[in-house]
Short mmCIF file of N, CA and C in Angstrom, two decimals:
data_model
loop_
_atom_site.label_atom_id
_atom_site.label_comp_id
_atom_site.label_asym_id
_atom_site.label_seq_id
_atom_site.Cartn_x
_atom_site.Cartn_y
_atom_site.Cartn_z
N UNK J 15 -18.03 6.38 -11.60
CA UNK J 15 -19.39 6.67 -11.19
C UNK J 15 -20.11 5.34 -10.96
N UNK J 16 -19.98 4.82 -9.77
CA UNK J 16 -20.54 3.51 -9.43
C UNK J 16 -22.05 3.49 -9.60
N UNK J 17 -22.72 4.62 -9.33
CA UNK J 17 -24.19 4.66 -9.48
C UNK J 17 -24.64 4.27 -10.87
N UNK J 18 -23.82 4.52 -11.86
CA UNK J 18 -24.19 4.18 -13.24
C UNK J 18 -24.33 2.66 -13.40
N UNK J 19 -23.51 1.90 -12.70
CA UNK J 19 -23.48 0.45 -12.88
C UNK J 19 -24.12 -0.31 -11.71
N UNK J 20 -24.19 0.31 -10.56
CA UNK J 20 -24.78 -0.33 -9.38
C UNK J 20 -25.70 0.68 -8.69
N UNK J 21 -26.92 0.84 -9.20
CA UNK J 21 -27.84 1.84 -8.64
C UNK J 21 -28.11 1.61 -7.15
N UNK J 22 -28.41 2.69 -6.46
CA UNK J 22 -28.71 2.61 -5.03
C UNK J 22 -29.85 1.63 -4.79
N UNK J 23 -29.65 0.79 -3.78
CA UNK J 23 -30.67 -0.20 -3.43
C UNK J 23 -30.59 -1.49 -4.22
N UNK J 24 -29.73 -1.54 -5.25
CA UNK J 24 -29.63 -2.75 -6.08
C UNK J 24 -28.91 -3.86 -5.32
N UNK J 25 -29.20 -5.12 -5.66
CA UNK J 25 -28.49 -6.24 -5.02
C UNK J 25 -26.98 -6.13 -5.20
N UNK J 26 -26.53 -5.65 -6.35
CA UNK J 26 -25.10 -5.50 -6.60
C UNK J 26 -24.48 -4.51 -5.61
N UNK J 27 -25.13 -3.36 -5.39
CA UNK J 27 -24.59 -2.38 -4.47
C UNK J 27 -24.65 -2.89 -3.03
N UNK J 28 -25.72 -3.58 -2.67
CA UNK J 28 -25.81 -4.13 -1.32
C UNK J 28 -24.68 -5.13 -1.04
N UNK J 29 -24.37 -5.95 -2.03
CA UNK J 29 -23.27 -6.91 -1.87
C UNK J 29 -21.94 -6.17 -1.73
N UNK J 30 -21.75 -5.12 -2.51
CA UNK J 30 -20.52 -4.33 -2.43
C UNK J 30 -20.42 -3.63 -1.08
N UNK J 31 -21.54 -3.13 -0.57
CA UNK J 31 -21.52 -2.46 0.74
C UNK J 31 -21.13 -3.43 1.85
N UNK J 32 -21.54 -4.69 1.73
CA UNK J 32 -21.15 -5.70 2.73
C UNK J 32 -19.63 -5.93 2.70
N UNK J 33 -19.04 -5.87 1.50
CA UNK J 33 -17.59 -6.07 1.39
C UNK J 33 -16.84 -4.83 1.88
N UNK J 34 -17.39 -3.67 1.64
CA UNK J 34 -16.82 -2.42 2.15
C UNK J 34 -15.72 -1.80 1.31
N UNK J 35 -14.84 -2.61 0.76
CA UNK J 35 -13.72 -2.08 -0.03
C UNK J 35 -13.08 -3.22 -0.82
N UNK J 36 -12.25 -2.88 -1.77
CA UNK J 36 -11.44 -3.88 -2.46
C UNK J 36 -10.15 -4.04 -1.67
N UNK J 37 -9.69 -5.27 -1.54
CA UNK J 37 -8.44 -5.54 -0.84
C UNK J 37 -7.39 -5.98 -1.85
N UNK J 38 -6.25 -5.33 -1.83
CA UNK J 38 -5.16 -5.65 -2.74
C UNK J 38 -4.07 -6.34 -1.94
N UNK J 39 -3.98 -7.65 -2.10
CA UNK J 39 -3.01 -8.46 -1.37
C UNK J 39 -1.81 -8.78 -2.26
N UNK J 40 -0.76 -9.29 -1.65
CA UNK J 40 0.45 -9.60 -2.41
C UNK J 40 0.19 -10.62 -3.51
N UNK J 41 -0.69 -11.57 -3.25
CA UNK J 41 -0.89 -12.65 -4.22
C UNK J 41 -2.25 -12.63 -4.90
N UNK J 42 -3.14 -11.74 -4.46
CA UNK J 42 -4.47 -11.71 -5.07
C UNK J 42 -5.19 -10.41 -4.73
N UNK J 43 -6.34 -10.23 -5.34
CA UNK J 43 -7.20 -9.07 -5.08
C UNK J 43 -8.59 -9.56 -4.78
N UNK J 44 -9.18 -9.05 -3.70
CA UNK J 44 -10.57 -9.35 -3.36
C UNK J 44 -11.38 -8.10 -3.68
N UNK J 45 -12.15 -8.17 -4.76
CA UNK J 45 -12.82 -6.99 -5.29
C UNK J 45 -14.13 -6.70 -4.57
N UNK J 46 -14.42 -5.42 -4.40
CA UNK J 46 -15.68 -4.97 -3.84
C UNK J 46 -16.83 -5.30 -4.80
N UNK J 47 -16.57 -5.14 -6.08
CA UNK J 47 -17.53 -5.48 -7.13
C UNK J 47 -16.99 -6.68 -7.88
N UNK J 48 -17.83 -7.38 -8.64
CA UNK J 48 -17.34 -8.54 -9.40
C UNK J 48 -16.12 -8.15 -10.25
N UNK J 49 -15.14 -9.05 -10.33
CA UNK J 49 -13.91 -8.73 -11.06
C UNK J 49 -14.13 -8.24 -12.49
N UNK J 50 -15.12 -8.79 -13.20
CA UNK J 50 -15.34 -8.34 -14.58
C UNK J 50 -15.77 -6.88 -14.63
N UNK J 51 -16.43 -6.40 -13.58
CA UNK J 51 -16.82 -4.98 -13.53
C UNK J 51 -15.66 -4.14 -13.02
N UNK J 52 -14.99 -4.62 -11.96
CA UNK J 52 -13.87 -3.87 -11.37
C UNK J 52 -12.76 -3.62 -12.37
N UNK J 53 -12.49 -4.61 -13.20
CA UNK J 53 -11.40 -4.45 -14.18
C UNK J 53 -11.93 -4.06 -15.55
N UNK J 54 -13.23 -3.81 -15.64
CA UNK J 54 -13.84 -3.41 -16.91
C UNK J 54 -14.45 -2.03 -16.82
N UNK J 55 -15.78 -1.98 -16.79
CA UNK J 55 -16.49 -0.69 -16.86
C UNK J 55 -16.19 0.24 -15.71
N UNK J 56 -15.79 -0.28 -14.54
CA UNK J 56 -15.49 0.57 -13.38
C UNK J 56 -14.01 0.89 -13.24
N UNK J 57 -13.18 0.36 -14.08
CA UNK J 57 -11.74 0.58 -13.95
C UNK J 57 -11.33 1.91 -14.57
N UNK J 58 -10.10 2.30 -14.30
CA UNK J 58 -9.54 3.50 -14.91
C UNK J 58 -8.48 3.12 -15.93
N UNK J 59 -8.84 2.20 -16.81
CA UNK J 59 -7.90 1.77 -17.85
C UNK J 59 -7.56 2.95 -18.74
N UNK J 60 -6.31 3.01 -19.17
CA UNK J 60 -5.87 4.10 -20.02
C UNK J 60 -6.58 4.12 -21.36
N UNK J 61 -6.86 5.32 -21.80
CA UNK J 61 -7.40 5.62 -23.13
C UNK J 61 -8.83 5.17 -23.36
N UNK J 62 -9.55 4.75 -22.33
CA UNK J 62 -10.97 4.43 -22.46
C UNK J 62 -11.78 5.53 -21.80
N UNK J 63 -12.88 5.94 -22.45
CA UNK J 63 -13.79 6.89 -21.82
C UNK J 63 -14.48 6.20 -20.66
N UNK J 64 -14.53 6.89 -19.51
CA UNK J 64 -15.15 6.34 -18.31
C UNK J 64 -16.09 7.38 -17.71
N UNK J 65 -17.25 6.89 -17.26
CA UNK J 65 -18.20 7.75 -16.57
C UNK J 65 -17.67 8.03 -15.17
N UNK J 66 -17.82 9.27 -14.74
CA UNK J 66 -17.32 9.67 -13.42
C UNK J 66 -18.22 10.75 -12.84
N UNK J 67 -18.00 11.03 -11.57
CA UNK J 67 -18.54 12.22 -10.93
C UNK J 67 -17.35 13.10 -10.63
N UNK J 68 -17.33 14.29 -11.17
CA UNK J 68 -16.21 15.20 -10.96
C UNK J 68 -16.58 16.24 -9.91
N UNK J 69 -15.65 16.53 -9.03
CA UNK J 69 -15.82 17.51 -7.97
C UNK J 69 -14.88 18.67 -8.22
N UNK J 70 -15.43 19.86 -8.17
CA UNK J 70 -14.59 21.05 -8.30
C UNK J 70 -14.84 21.98 -7.14
N UNK J 71 -13.78 22.55 -6.59
CA UNK J 71 -13.88 23.55 -5.53
C UNK J 71 -12.79 24.59 -5.76
N UNK J 72 -13.04 25.78 -5.26
CA UNK J 72 -12.02 26.81 -5.23
C UNK J 72 -11.63 27.04 -3.78
N UNK J 73 -10.35 27.30 -3.57
CA UNK J 73 -9.84 27.54 -2.22
C UNK J 73 -9.51 29.02 -2.05
N UNK J 74 -9.79 29.53 -0.85
CA UNK J 74 -9.28 30.84 -0.47
C UNK J 74 -7.78 30.70 -0.24
N UNK J 75 -7.08 31.82 -0.12
CA UNK J 75 -5.63 31.77 0.08
C UNK J 75 -5.23 31.06 1.37
N UNK J 76 -6.17 31.00 2.35
CA UNK J 76 -5.86 30.31 3.61
C UNK J 76 -6.17 28.82 3.56
N UNK J 77 -6.63 28.33 2.41
CA UNK J 77 -6.93 26.91 2.27
C UNK J 77 -8.37 26.54 2.57
N UNK J 78 -9.19 27.49 2.97
CA UNK J 78 -10.60 27.20 3.21
C UNK J 78 -11.34 27.11 1.87
N UNK J 79 -12.41 26.34 1.86
CA UNK J 79 -13.18 26.15 0.63
C UNK J 79 -14.18 27.30 0.48
N UNK J 80 -14.28 27.83 -0.72
CA UNK J 80 -15.29 28.83 -1.02
C UNK J 80 -16.60 28.07 -1.27
N UNK J 81 -17.55 28.15 -0.31
CA UNK J 81 -18.76 27.32 -0.41
C UNK J 81 -19.52 27.45 -1.73
N UNK J 82 -19.59 28.63 -2.27
CA UNK J 82 -20.35 28.83 -3.52
C UNK J 82 -19.64 28.21 -4.73
N UNK J 83 -18.40 27.77 -4.56
CA UNK J 83 -17.64 27.21 -5.68
C UNK J 83 -17.82 25.70 -5.83
N UNK J 84 -18.43 25.04 -4.86
CA UNK J 84 -18.52 23.58 -4.88
C UNK J 84 -19.40 23.12 -6.04
N UNK J 85 -18.86 22.23 -6.85
CA UNK J 85 -19.58 21.72 -8.01
C UNK J 85 -19.32 20.22 -8.14
N UNK J 86 -20.39 19.45 -8.19
CA UNK J 86 -20.31 18.02 -8.46
C UNK J 86 -21.12 17.78 -9.72
N UNK J 87 -20.51 17.17 -10.70
CA UNK J 87 -21.20 17.00 -11.97
C UNK J 87 -20.82 15.67 -12.63
N UNK J 88 -21.78 15.03 -13.30
CA UNK J 88 -21.43 13.83 -14.08
C UNK J 88 -20.45 14.23 -15.18
N UNK J 89 -19.51 13.35 -15.46
CA UNK J 89 -18.51 13.67 -16.47
C UNK J 89 -18.02 12.41 -17.16
N UNK J 90 -17.29 12.61 -18.23
CA UNK J 90 -16.57 11.53 -18.90
C UNK J 90 -15.10 11.86 -18.75
N UNK J 91 -14.31 10.88 -18.33
CA UNK J 91 -12.87 11.10 -18.20
C UNK J 91 -12.14 10.08 -19.05
N UNK J 92 -10.91 10.40 -19.37
CA UNK J 92 -10.05 9.47 -20.08
C UNK J 92 -8.66 9.56 -19.47
N UNK J 93 -8.19 8.47 -18.93
CA UNK J 93 -6.86 8.42 -18.33
C UNK J 93 -5.83 8.33 -19.45
N UNK J 94 -4.93 9.32 -19.50
CA UNK J 94 -3.87 9.30 -20.51
C UNK J 94 -2.74 8.37 -20.09
N UNK J 95 -2.40 8.41 -18.80
CA UNK J 95 -1.36 7.54 -18.27
C UNK J 95 -1.47 7.50 -16.76
N UNK J 96 -0.86 6.51 -16.16
CA UNK J 96 -0.87 6.35 -14.71
C UNK J 96 0.51 6.66 -14.15
N UNK J 97 0.51 7.18 -12.94
CA UNK J 97 1.76 7.46 -12.25
C UNK J 97 1.71 6.83 -10.87
N UNK J 98 2.84 6.30 -10.42
CA UNK J 98 2.95 5.82 -9.04
C UNK J 98 3.28 7.02 -8.16
N UNK J 99 3.14 6.86 -6.85
CA UNK J 99 3.53 7.92 -5.92
C UNK J 99 5.01 8.24 -6.09
N UNK J 100 5.84 7.22 -6.28
CA UNK J 100 7.28 7.44 -6.46
C UNK J 100 7.55 8.26 -7.72
N UNK J 101 6.81 7.99 -8.80
CA UNK J 101 7.00 8.75 -10.04
C UNK J 101 6.61 10.21 -9.85
N UNK J 102 5.52 10.45 -9.14
CA UNK J 102 5.10 11.83 -8.88
C UNK J 102 6.14 12.55 -8.02
N UNK J 103 6.62 11.88 -6.97
CA UNK J 103 7.66 12.48 -6.13
C UNK J 103 8.89 12.83 -6.96
N UNK J 104 9.29 11.93 -7.84
CA UNK J 104 10.45 12.17 -8.69
C UNK J 104 10.21 13.37 -9.61
N UNK J 105 9.01 13.47 -10.18
CA UNK J 105 8.69 14.60 -11.07
C UNK J 105 8.74 15.92 -10.30
N UNK J 106 8.27 15.91 -9.06
CA UNK J 106 8.32 17.12 -8.25
C UNK J 106 9.76 17.46 -7.87
N UNK J 107 10.53 16.44 -7.48
CA UNK J 107 11.94 16.65 -7.10
C UNK J 107 12.75 17.21 -8.27
N UNK J 108 12.47 16.74 -9.48
CA UNK J 108 13.22 17.16 -10.65
C UNK J 108 12.68 18.46 -11.26
N UNK J 109 11.55 18.95 -10.75
CA UNK J 109 10.98 20.19 -11.27
C UNK J 109 9.99 20.00 -12.41
N UNK J 110 9.91 18.79 -12.95
CA UNK J 110 8.98 18.52 -14.06
C UNK J 110 7.54 18.75 -13.61
N UNK J 111 7.26 18.49 -12.32
CA UNK J 111 5.92 18.69 -11.79
C UNK J 111 5.51 20.14 -11.66
N UNK J 112 6.41 21.05 -12.04
CA UNK J 112 6.09 22.48 -12.01
C UNK J 112 6.21 23.11 -13.39
N UNK J 113 6.67 22.35 -14.36
CA UNK J 113 6.85 22.90 -15.71
C UNK J 113 5.99 22.13 -16.69
N UNK J 114 6.52 21.08 -17.31
CA UNK J 114 5.75 20.33 -18.32
C UNK J 114 4.46 19.74 -17.74
N UNK J 115 4.53 19.25 -16.51
CA UNK J 115 3.35 18.65 -15.85
C UNK J 115 2.94 19.56 -14.69
N UNK J 116 2.73 20.83 -14.98
CA UNK J 116 2.47 21.85 -13.96
C UNK J 116 1.26 21.55 -13.09
N UNK J 117 0.30 20.75 -13.61
CA UNK J 117 -0.90 20.43 -12.82
C UNK J 117 -0.54 19.69 -11.54
N UNK J 118 0.53 18.88 -11.59
CA UNK J 118 0.95 18.14 -10.41
C UNK J 118 1.41 19.10 -9.32
N UNK J 119 2.22 20.07 -9.68
CA UNK J 119 2.69 21.07 -8.72
C UNK J 119 1.54 21.91 -8.19
N UNK J 120 0.59 22.26 -9.06
CA UNK J 120 -0.57 23.05 -8.62
C UNK J 120 -1.42 22.26 -7.63
N UNK J 121 -1.58 20.96 -7.88
CA UNK J 121 -2.37 20.14 -6.96
C UNK J 121 -1.65 19.98 -5.62
N UNK J 122 -0.33 19.85 -5.65
CA UNK J 122 0.43 19.76 -4.40
C UNK J 122 0.28 21.06 -3.60
N UNK J 123 0.36 22.19 -4.26
CA UNK J 123 0.21 23.48 -3.58
C UNK J 123 -1.18 23.60 -2.95
N UNK J 124 -2.22 23.24 -3.71
CA UNK J 124 -3.59 23.32 -3.18
C UNK J 124 -3.78 22.35 -2.01
N UNK J 125 -3.26 21.13 -2.15
CA UNK J 125 -3.39 20.14 -1.08
C UNK J 125 -2.66 20.58 0.18
N UNK J 126 -1.51 21.20 0.02
CA UNK J 126 -0.73 21.67 1.17
C UNK J 126 -1.49 22.77 1.90
N UNK J 127 -2.06 23.71 1.15
CA UNK J 127 -2.86 24.79 1.76
C UNK J 127 -4.08 24.21 2.47
N UNK J 128 -4.75 23.29 1.82
CA UNK J 128 -5.97 22.71 2.39
C UNK J 128 -5.64 21.94 3.67
N UNK J 129 -4.57 21.15 3.64
CA UNK J 129 -4.18 20.37 4.83
C UNK J 129 -3.83 21.31 5.98
N UNK J 130 -3.10 22.38 5.72
CA UNK J 130 -2.73 23.34 6.77
C UNK J 130 -3.99 23.97 7.38
N UNK J 131 -4.96 24.29 6.55
CA UNK J 131 -6.22 24.86 7.04
C UNK J 131 -6.95 23.85 7.93
N UNK J 132 -7.01 22.60 7.48
CA UNK J 132 -7.70 21.57 8.25
C UNK J 132 -7.02 21.34 9.60
N UNK J 133 -5.71 21.27 9.61
CA UNK J 133 -4.97 21.04 10.85
C UNK J 133 -5.17 22.22 11.79
N UNK J 134 -5.15 23.44 11.25
CA UNK J 134 -5.34 24.63 12.09
C UNK J 134 -6.74 24.67 12.70
N UNK J 135 -7.66 23.93 12.12
CA UNK J 135 -9.03 23.90 12.62
C UNK J 135 -9.40 22.57 13.27
N UNK J 136 -8.39 21.84 13.76
CA UNK J 136 -8.65 20.68 14.59
C UNK J 136 -8.51 19.30 13.95
N UNK J 137 -8.18 19.22 12.67
CA UNK J 137 -8.01 17.91 12.05
C UNK J 137 -6.82 17.20 12.69
N UNK J 138 -6.93 15.89 12.80
CA UNK J 138 -5.83 15.10 13.38
C UNK J 138 -4.90 14.56 12.31
N UNK J 139 -5.07 14.97 11.06
CA UNK J 139 -4.25 14.42 9.99
C UNK J 139 -2.85 14.99 9.94
N UNK J 140 -2.57 16.05 10.69
CA UNK J 140 -1.28 16.72 10.64
C UNK J 140 -0.17 15.88 11.11
#
């Protein structure tokens, strides 16, 4: 939740907007926010409580969003562990992403439905 640390209109947010994004290079990182903030209060370090904005939606069976289900709320999150894309792919390939870590399989199913709906309605992401 960047607003917590860089309120709208603040010099810090204006400087970050000029940078546009953090760049992760082979030999260094150019941070959108000062490194002490990017790797501290704004990071997703494991086992630390972090302020966030959580988004919740429900999908119809065709992948469309149920408008009345949209919810954005301030929240506290705690990262238990991190996974690389390769690790997630491996968990799905081995079936772990549908059993012990069933949330991964559920998110893949929802994302697949949502992507199909978007493509059927003109998205170029297909």
